[in-house]
Amino acid sequence: TEDEITLFERDMKEFWRQFKSVYGTEQINQTLALRDSCKGSIEALSEKWSKKLKEGDLMIDKIQEYNNEILQQNKCISEKEEHLTEIKAKLNQEEEQQKNLIHSIQELKEKLTKKMEIKSSKDKAAKEKVERLCKSKVLFEERLGLEIRRIHNEQLQFIFRHIDHKDPDKPYMFTLSINEQGDYEVTSCTPPLDCIAEFQLKVRETNNFSAFVANIRKAFTALSYK
């Protein structure tokens, strides 16, 4: 209310009157000047620290920015290291596969070389047997009335005549070859003989070819009398 305000103003004037009377006007002025000086120093200090705080905030933002860049670079480096690790593992795997492939090729070459050597050896043995048979041609023709012909696939055809007394020119024949194992093998016989398999087995065991041919001729002769 107005009375209260009036009363308050009156009390304030009385307070200042008594204060001045106790301390004096000069001391009050010094106190006010000191207050103003302190106030100015505080404002200057506040402004200085406010500026420092702003610079600190900028520095913190800059450091955070650098940290983010470092984190991003570290992430990229980590991804590249993982990629390099994958590439290295793949290269190691391909190198191992290449070694295995080279090893397999080497094994195949060695097996092929052995097979070729075996085949060459068998071919040589078969050729030698055929040559020996051809060298015996004259002997067989003179003593057994036998004609030997070389036909397709390195086979030899043995033709006997003068067996059937009723028909001396009637041919009795069988065809002989050397199989992959290097053994004698009768591929055909005309007329057929039941004992041809037995004769074939025996010549493989004894390697007595002259006896083999003689036995077949005897079997043909026996067959002509039936």
PDB file of C-alpha atoms in Angstrom:
ATOM      1  CA  THR A   1       0.000   0.000   0.000  1.00  0.00           C
ATOM      2  CA  GLU A   2       1.038   3.628  -0.300  1.00  0.00           C
ATOM      3  CA  ASP A   3       1.496   3.855   3.467  1.00  0.00           C
ATOM      4  CA  GLU A   4       3.832   0.913   3.454  1.00  0.00           C
ATOM      5  CA  ILE A   5       5.860   2.335   0.570  1.00  0.00           C
ATOM      6  CA  THR A   6       6.055   5.706   2.285  1.00  0.00           C
ATOM      7  CA  LEU A   7       7.142   3.991   5.457  1.00  0.00           C
ATOM      8  CA  PHE A   8       9.808   1.981   3.593  1.00  0.00           C
ATOM      9  CA  GLU A   9      11.216   5.106   1.894  1.00  0.00           C
ATOM     10  CA  ARG A  10      11.342   6.890   5.209  1.00  0.00           C
ATOM     11  CA  ASP A  11      13.204   3.943   6.809  1.00  0.00           C
ATOM     12  CA  MET A  12      15.719   3.844   3.906  1.00  0.00           C
ATOM     13  CA  LYS A  13      16.406   7.611   4.271  1.00  0.00           C
ATOM     14  CA  GLU A  14      16.880   7.169   7.977  1.00  0.00           C
ATOM     15  CA  PHE A  15      19.251   4.238   7.353  1.00  0.00           C
ATOM     16  CA  TRP A  16      21.409   6.304   4.966  1.00  0.00           C
ATOM     17  CA  ARG A  17      21.410   9.255   7.355  1.00  0.00           C
ATOM     18  CA  GLN A  18      22.603   7.112  10.212  1.00  0.00           C
ATOM     19  CA  PHE A  19      25.110   5.265   7.963  1.00  0.00           C
ATOM     20  CA  LYS A  20      26.594   8.568   6.792  1.00  0.00           C
ATOM     21  CA  SER A  21      26.759   9.851  10.286  1.00  0.00           C
ATOM     22  CA  VAL A  22      28.643   6.762  11.440  1.00  0.00           C
ATOM     23  CA  TYR A  23      31.065   6.194   8.543  1.00  0.00           C
ATOM     24  CA  GLY A  24      31.258   9.527   6.883  1.00  0.00           C
ATOM     25  CA  THR A  25      30.719  10.526   3.262  1.00  0.00           C
ATOM     26  CA  GLU A  26      34.372  10.026   2.215  1.00  0.00           C
ATOM     27  CA  GLN A  27      34.557   6.475   3.494  1.00  0.00           C
ATOM     28  CA  ILE A  28      31.312   5.651   1.784  1.00  0.00           C
ATOM     29  CA  ASN A  29      32.652   7.054  -1.465  1.00  0.00           C
ATOM     30  CA  GLN A  30      35.832   4.946  -1.082  1.00  0.00           C
ATOM     31  CA  THR A  31      33.736   1.868  -0.444  1.00  0.00           C
ATOM     32  CA  LEU A  32      31.633   2.596  -3.515  1.00  0.00           C
ATOM     33  CA  ALA A  33      34.793   3.199  -5.601  1.00  0.00           C
ATOM     34  CA  LEU A  34      36.278  -0.064  -4.339  1.00  0.00           C
ATOM     35  CA  ARG A  35      33.024  -1.795  -5.136  1.00  0.00           C
ATOM     36  CA  ASP A  36      33.026  -0.356  -8.650  1.00  0.00           C
ATOM     37  CA  SER A  37      36.711  -1.336  -9.074  1.00  0.00           C
ATOM     38  CA  CYS A  38      36.024  -4.865  -7.913  1.00  0.00           C
ATOM     39  CA  LYS A  39      32.994  -5.013 -10.126  1.00  0.00           C
ATOM     40  CA  GLY A  40      35.078  -3.914 -13.134  1.00  0.00           C
ATOM     41  CA  SER A  41      37.799  -6.430 -12.328  1.00  0.00           C
ATOM     42  CA  ILE A  42      35.225  -9.146 -11.967  1.00  0.00           C
ATOM     43  CA  GLU A  43      33.596  -8.192 -15.272  1.00  0.00           C
ATOM     44  CA  ALA A  44      37.019  -8.119 -17.002  1.00  0.00           C
ATOM     45  CA  LEU A  45      37.951 -11.441 -15.464  1.00  0.00           C
ATOM     46  CA  SER A  46      34.567 -12.884 -16.397  1.00  0.00           C
ATOM     47  CA  GLU A  47      34.987 -11.674 -19.962  1.00  0.00           C
ATOM     48  CA  LYS A  48      38.510 -13.164 -20.081  1.00  0.00           C
ATOM     49  CA  TRP A  49      37.404 -16.529 -18.724  1.00  0.00           C
ATOM     50  CA  SER A  50      34.345 -16.482 -20.958  1.00  0.00           C
ATOM     51  CA  LYS A  51      36.690 -16.076 -23.923  1.00  0.00           C
ATOM     52  CA  LYS A  52      38.933 -18.838 -22.568  1.00  0.00           C
ATOM     53  CA  LEU A  53      35.921 -21.092 -22.142  1.00  0.00           C
ATOM     54  CA  LYS A  54      34.829 -20.423 -25.724  1.00  0.00           C
ATOM     55  CA  GLU A  55      38.368 -21.191 -26.934  1.00  0.00           C
ATOM     56  CA  GLY A  56      38.305 -24.343 -24.791  1.00  0.00           C
ATOM     57  CA  ASP A  57      34.987 -25.389 -26.313  1.00  0.00           C
ATOM     58  CA  LEU A  58      36.425 -24.800 -29.784  1.00  0.00           C
ATOM     59  CA  MET A  59      39.509 -26.809 -28.825  1.00  0.00           C
ATOM     60  CA  ILE A  60      37.325 -29.647 -27.499  1.00  0.00           C
ATOM     61  CA  ASP A  61      35.265 -29.605 -30.708  1.00  0.00           C
ATOM     62  CA  LYS A  62      38.470 -29.676 -32.753  1.00  0.00           C
ATOM     63  CA  ILE A  63      39.882 -32.561 -30.683  1.00  0.00           C
ATOM     64  CA  GLN A  64      36.603 -34.462 -31.057  1.00  0.00           C
ATOM     65  CA  GLU A  65      36.741 -33.843 -34.805  1.00  0.00           C
ATOM     66  CA  TYR A  66      40.325 -35.170 -34.900  1.00  0.00           C
ATOM     67  CA  ASN A  67      39.263 -38.176 -32.821  1.00  0.00           C
ATOM     68  CA  ASN A  68      36.425 -38.905 -35.258  1.00  0.00           C
ATOM     69  CA  GLU A  69      38.836 -38.676 -38.189  1.00  0.00           C
ATOM     70  CA  ILE A  70      41.297 -40.998 -36.425  1.00  0.00           C
ATOM     71  CA  LEU A  71      38.487 -43.471 -35.672  1.00  0.00           C
ATOM     72  CA  GLN A  72      37.408 -43.366 -39.317  1.00  0.00           C
ATOM     73  CA  GLN A  73      40.999 -43.864 -40.496  1.00  0.00           C
ATOM     74  CA  ASN A  74      41.473 -46.733 -38.046  1.00  0.00           C
ATOM     75  CA  LYS A  75      38.269 -48.307 -39.351  1.00  0.00           C
ATOM     76  CA  CYS A  76      39.492 -47.997 -42.950  1.00  0.00           C
ATOM     77  CA  ILE A  77      42.885 -49.434 -41.970  1.00  0.00           C
ATOM     78  CA  SER A  78      41.190 -52.339 -40.181  1.00  0.00           C
ATOM     79  CA  GLU A  79      38.987 -53.055 -43.209  1.00  0.00           C
ATOM     80  CA  LYS A  80      42.014 -52.935 -45.521  1.00  0.00           C
ATOM     81  CA  GLU A  81      43.948 -55.255 -43.200  1.00  0.00           C
ATOM     82  CA  GLU A  82      41.046 -57.732 -43.225  1.00  0.00           C
ATOM     83  CA  HIS A  83      40.898 -57.500 -47.019  1.00  0.00           C
ATOM     84  CA  LEU A  84      44.652 -58.055 -47.267  1.00  0.00           C
ATOM     85  CA  THR A  85      44.358 -61.030 -44.916  1.00  0.00           C
ATOM     86  CA  GLU A  86      41.636 -62.517 -47.140  1.00  0.00           C
ATOM     87  CA  ILE A  87      43.743 -61.930 -50.252  1.00  0.00           C
ATOM     88  CA  LYS A  88      46.788 -63.512 -48.574  1.00  0.00           C
ATOM     89  CA  ALA A  89      44.739 -66.542 -47.489  1.00  0.00           C
ATOM     90  CA  LYS A  90      43.359 -66.882 -51.022  1.00  0.00           C
ATOM     91  CA  LEU A  91      46.843 -66.629 -52.518  1.00  0.00           C
ATOM     92  CA  ASN A  92      48.116 -69.265 -50.083  1.00  0.00           C
ATOM     93  CA  GLN A  93      45.193 -71.519 -51.025  1.00  0.00           C
ATOM     94  CA  GLU A  94      45.829 -71.026 -54.746  1.00  0.00           C
ATOM     95  CA  GLU A  95      49.546 -71.667 -54.205  1.00  0.00           C
ATOM     96  CA  GLU A  96      48.724 -74.905 -52.363  1.00  0.00           C
ATOM     97  CA  GLN A  97      46.335 -75.942 -55.149  1.00  0.00           C
ATOM     98  CA  GLN A  98      49.039 -75.172 -57.716  1.00  0.00           C
ATOM     99  CA  LYS A  99      51.527 -77.324 -55.787  1.00  0.00           C
ATOM    100  CA  ASN A 100      49.004 -80.166 -55.637  1.00  0.00           C
ATOM    101  CA  LEU A 101      48.288 -79.791 -59.343  1.00  0.00           C
ATOM    102  CA  ILE A 102      51.987 -79.854 -60.217  1.00  0.00           C
ATOM    103  CA  HIS A 103      52.416 -82.920 -58.006  1.00  0.00           C
ATOM    104  CA  SER A 104      49.447 -84.655 -59.686  1.00  0.00           C
ATOM    105  CA  ILE A 105      50.786 -83.803 -63.144  1.00  0.00           C
ATOM    106  CA  GLN A 106      54.206 -85.165 -62.159  1.00  0.00           C
ATOM    107  CA  GLU A 107      52.604 -88.396 -60.902  1.00  0.00           C
ATOM    108  CA  LEU A 108      50.601 -88.726 -64.132  1.00  0.00           C
ATOM    109  CA  LYS A 109      53.759 -88.153 -66.179  1.00  0.00           C
ATOM    110  CA  GLU A 110      55.592 -90.833 -64.197  1.00  0.00           C
ATOM    111  CA  LYS A 111      52.685 -93.287 -64.583  1.00  0.00           C
ATOM    112  CA  LEU A 112      52.444 -92.525 -68.295  1.00  0.00           C
ATOM    113  CA  THR A 113      56.201 -92.998 -68.697  1.00  0.00           C
ATOM    114  CA  LYS A 114      56.016 -96.361 -66.908  1.00  0.00           C
ATOM    115  CA  LYS A 115      53.050 -97.455 -69.023  1.00  0.00           C
ATOM    116  CA  MET A 116      54.867 -96.409 -72.188  1.00  0.00           C
ATOM    117  CA  GLU A 117      57.967 -98.285 -71.046  1.00  0.00           C
ATOM    118  CA  ILE A 118      55.895-101.381 -70.250  1.00  0.00           C
ATOM    119  CA  LYS A 119      54.050-101.123 -73.557  1.00  0.00           C
ATOM    120  CA  SER A 120      57.302-100.611 -75.421  1.00  0.00           C
ATOM    121  CA  SER A 121      58.778-103.635 -73.664  1.00  0.00           C
ATOM    122  CA  LYS A 122      55.705-105.740 -74.465  1.00  0.00           C
ATOM    123  CA  ASP A 123      55.655-104.527 -78.057  1.00  0.00           C
ATOM    124  CA  LYS A 124      59.326-105.365 -78.365  1.00  0.00           C
ATOM    125  CA  ALA A 125      58.785-108.843 -76.877  1.00  0.00           C
ATOM    126  CA  ALA A 126      55.779-109.469 -79.133  1.00  0.00           C
ATOM    127  CA  LYS A 127      57.711-108.294 -82.167  1.00  0.00           C
ATOM    128  CA  GLU A 128      60.606-110.580 -81.268  1.00  0.00           C
ATOM    129  CA  LYS A 129      58.209-113.535 -80.913  1.00  0.00           C
ATOM    130  CA  VAL A 130      56.635-112.792 -84.288  1.00  0.00           C
ATOM    131  CA  GLU A 131      60.079-112.519 -85.844  1.00  0.00           C
ATOM    132  CA  ARG A 132      61.103-115.865 -84.326  1.00  0.00           C
ATOM    133  CA  LEU A 133      57.931-117.424 -85.684  1.00  0.00           C
ATOM    134  CA  CYS A 134      58.638-116.043 -89.125  1.00  0.00           C
ATOM    135  CA  LYS A 135      62.170-117.420 -89.005  1.00  0.00           C
ATOM    136  CA  SER A 136      60.690-120.837 -88.222  1.00  0.00           C
ATOM    137  CA  LYS A 137      58.452-120.622 -91.282  1.00  0.00           C
ATOM    138  CA  VAL A 138      60.743-122.608 -93.595  1.00  0.00           C
ATOM    139  CA  LEU A 139      61.219-125.323 -91.002  1.00  0.00           C
ATOM    140  CA  PHE A 140      57.485-125.690 -90.433  1.00  0.00           C
ATOM    141  CA  GLU A 141      56.690-125.657 -94.162  1.00  0.00           C
ATOM    142  CA  GLU A 142      59.268-128.342 -94.940  1.00  0.00           C
ATOM    143  CA  ARG A 143      58.510-130.693 -92.049  1.00  0.00           C
ATOM    144  CA  LEU A 144      54.822-130.101 -91.354  1.00  0.00           C
ATOM    145  CA  GLY A 145      53.468-128.923 -94.697  1.00  0.00           C
ATOM    146  CA  LEU A 146      52.602-125.616 -93.045  1.00  0.00           C
ATOM    147  CA  GLU A 147      52.061-122.181 -94.573  1.00  0.00           C
ATOM    148  CA  ILE A 148      52.386-119.104 -92.343  1.00  0.00           C
ATOM    149  CA  ARG A 149      50.877-115.766 -93.314  1.00  0.00           C
ATOM    150  CA  ARG A 150      51.118-112.427 -91.571  1.00  0.00           C
ATOM    151  CA  ILE A 151      47.685-110.775 -91.524  1.00  0.00           C
ATOM    152  CA  HIS A 152      46.157-107.648 -89.986  1.00  0.00           C
ATOM    153  CA  ASN A 153      46.967-106.441 -86.426  1.00  0.00           C
ATOM    154  CA  GLU A 154      50.295-108.302 -86.383  1.00  0.00           C
ATOM    155  CA  GLN A 155      48.548-111.684 -86.312  1.00  0.00           C
ATOM    156  CA  LEU A 156      49.911-114.857 -87.884  1.00  0.00           C
ATOM    157  CA  GLN A 157      47.738-117.332 -89.712  1.00  0.00           C
ATOM    158  CA  PHE A 158      48.917-121.000 -89.760  1.00  0.00           C
ATOM    159  CA  ILE A 159      47.555-123.107 -92.613  1.00  0.00           C
ATOM    160  CA  PHE A 160      48.074-126.881 -92.650  1.00  0.00           C
ATOM    161  CA  ARG A 161      47.560-128.998 -95.772  1.00  0.00           C
ATOM    162  CA  HIS A 162      48.111-132.670 -96.644  1.00  0.00           C
ATOM    163  CA  ILE A 163      46.177-133.693 -93.536  1.00  0.00           C
ATOM    164  CA  ASP A 164      43.020-135.123 -95.056  1.00  0.00           C
ATOM    165  CA  HIS A 165      44.145-138.051 -97.295  1.00  0.00           C
ATOM    166  CA  LYS A 166      40.880-137.741 -99.189  1.00  0.00           C
ATOM    167  CA  ASP A 167      41.456-134.038 -99.900  1.00  0.00           C
ATOM    168  CA  PRO A 168      45.173-133.143 -99.507  1.00  0.00           C
ATOM    169  CA  ASP A 169      44.608-129.472-100.420  1.00  0.00           C
ATOM    170  CA  LYS A 170      41.933-128.940 -97.748  1.00  0.00           C
ATOM    171  CA  PRO A 171      43.193-126.209 -95.366  1.00  0.00           C
ATOM    172  CA  TYR A 172      43.226-126.617 -91.584  1.00  0.00           C
ATOM    173  CA  MET A 173      44.097-123.310 -89.966  1.00  0.00           C
ATOM    174  CA  PHE A 174      44.345-121.248 -86.792  1.00  0.00           C
ATOM    175  CA  THR A 175      45.223-117.610 -86.154  1.00  0.00           C
ATOM    176  CA  LEU A 176      47.687-116.591 -83.445  1.00  0.00           C
ATOM    177  CA  SER A 177      48.427-113.219 -81.835  1.00  0.00           C
ATOM    178  CA  ILE A 178      50.417-111.830 -78.917  1.00  0.00           C
ATOM    179  CA  ASN A 179      48.098-110.279 -76.293  1.00  0.00           C
ATOM    180  CA  GLU A 180      48.803-107.263 -74.037  1.00  0.00           C
ATOM    181  CA  GLN A 181      50.416-109.531 -71.432  1.00  0.00           C
ATOM    182  CA  GLY A 182      52.865-110.802 -74.049  1.00  0.00           C
ATOM    183  CA  ASP A 183      51.343-114.298 -74.156  1.00  0.00           C
ATOM    184  CA  TYR A 184      50.335-116.419 -77.164  1.00  0.00           C
ATOM    185  CA  GLU A 185      46.609-116.287 -77.850  1.00  0.00           C
ATOM    186  CA  VAL A 186      44.647-118.268 -80.465  1.00  0.00           C
ATOM    187  CA  THR A 187      42.003-115.941 -81.924  1.00  0.00           C
ATOM    188  CA  SER A 188      40.416-118.399 -84.379  1.00  0.00           C
ATOM    189  CA  CYS A 189      40.588-122.079 -85.348  1.00  0.00           C
ATOM    190  CA  THR A 190      39.061-123.771 -88.418  1.00  0.00           C
ATOM    191  CA  PRO A 191      37.788-126.404 -88.009  1.00  0.00           C
ATOM    192  CA  PRO A 192      37.395-125.815 -84.246  1.00  0.00           C
ATOM    193  CA  LEU A 193      39.358-127.954 -81.778  1.00  0.00           C
ATOM    194  CA  ASP A 194      38.149-128.718 -78.247  1.00  0.00           C
ATOM    195  CA  CYS A 195      41.721-129.002 -77.015  1.00  0.00           C
ATOM    196  CA  ILE A 196      42.924-125.596 -78.338  1.00  0.00           C
ATOM    197  CA  ALA A 197      42.572-123.913 -74.912  1.00  0.00           C
ATOM    198  CA  GLU A 198      44.678-126.643 -73.313  1.00  0.00           C
ATOM    199  CA  PHE A 199      47.400-126.282 -75.979  1.00  0.00           C
ATOM    200  CA  GLN A 200      47.357-122.485 -75.529  1.00  0.00           C
ATOM    201  CA  LEU A 201      47.800-122.778 -71.748  1.00  0.00           C
ATOM    202  CA  LYS A 202      50.666-125.276 -72.161  1.00  0.00           C
ATOM    203  CA  VAL A 203      52.641-123.124 -74.608  1.00  0.00           C
ATOM    204  CA  ARG A 204      52.329-120.196 -72.197  1.00  0.00           C
ATOM    205  CA  GLU A 205      53.829-122.334 -69.438  1.00  0.00           C
ATOM    206  CA  THR A 206      56.608-124.020 -71.439  1.00  0.00           C
ATOM    207  CA  ASN A 207      57.215-121.477 -74.229  1.00  0.00           C
ATOM    208  CA  ASN A 208      57.819-124.498 -76.500  1.00  0.00           C
ATOM    209  CA  PHE A 209      56.207-123.179 -79.654  1.00  0.00           C
ATOM    210  CA  SER A 210      57.324-126.002 -81.956  1.00  0.00           C
ATOM    211  CA  ALA A 211      55.568-128.552 -79.734  1.00  0.00           C
ATOM    212  CA  PHE A 212      52.489-126.314 -79.694  1.00  0.00           C
ATOM    213  CA  VAL A 213      52.246-126.244 -83.515  1.00  0.00           C
ATOM    214  CA  ALA A 214      52.962-129.976 -83.757  1.00  0.00           C
ATOM    215  CA  ASN A 215      50.215-130.774 -81.222  1.00  0.00           C
ATOM    216  CA  ILE A 216      47.683-128.704 -83.151  1.00  0.00           C
ATOM    217  CA  ARG A 217      48.608-130.506 -86.372  1.00  0.00           C
ATOM    218  CA  LYS A 218      48.170-133.856 -84.637  1.00  0.00           C
ATOM    219  CA  ALA A 219      44.753-132.738 -83.378  1.00  0.00           C
ATOM    220  CA  PHE A 220      43.736-131.676 -86.911  1.00  0.00           C
ATOM    221  CA  THR A 221      44.957-135.044 -88.239  1.00  0.00           C
ATOM    222  CA  ALA A 222      42.951-136.956 -85.596  1.00  0.00           C
ATOM    223  CA  LEU A 223      39.907-134.846 -86.462  1.00  0.00           C
ATOM    224  CA  SER A 224      40.215-135.740 -90.185  1.00  0.00           C
ATOM    225  CA  TYR A 225      39.737-139.441 -89.410  1.00  0.00           C
ATOM    226  CA  LYS A 226      36.441-138.930 -87.574  1.00  0.00           C
TER     227      LYS A 226
END
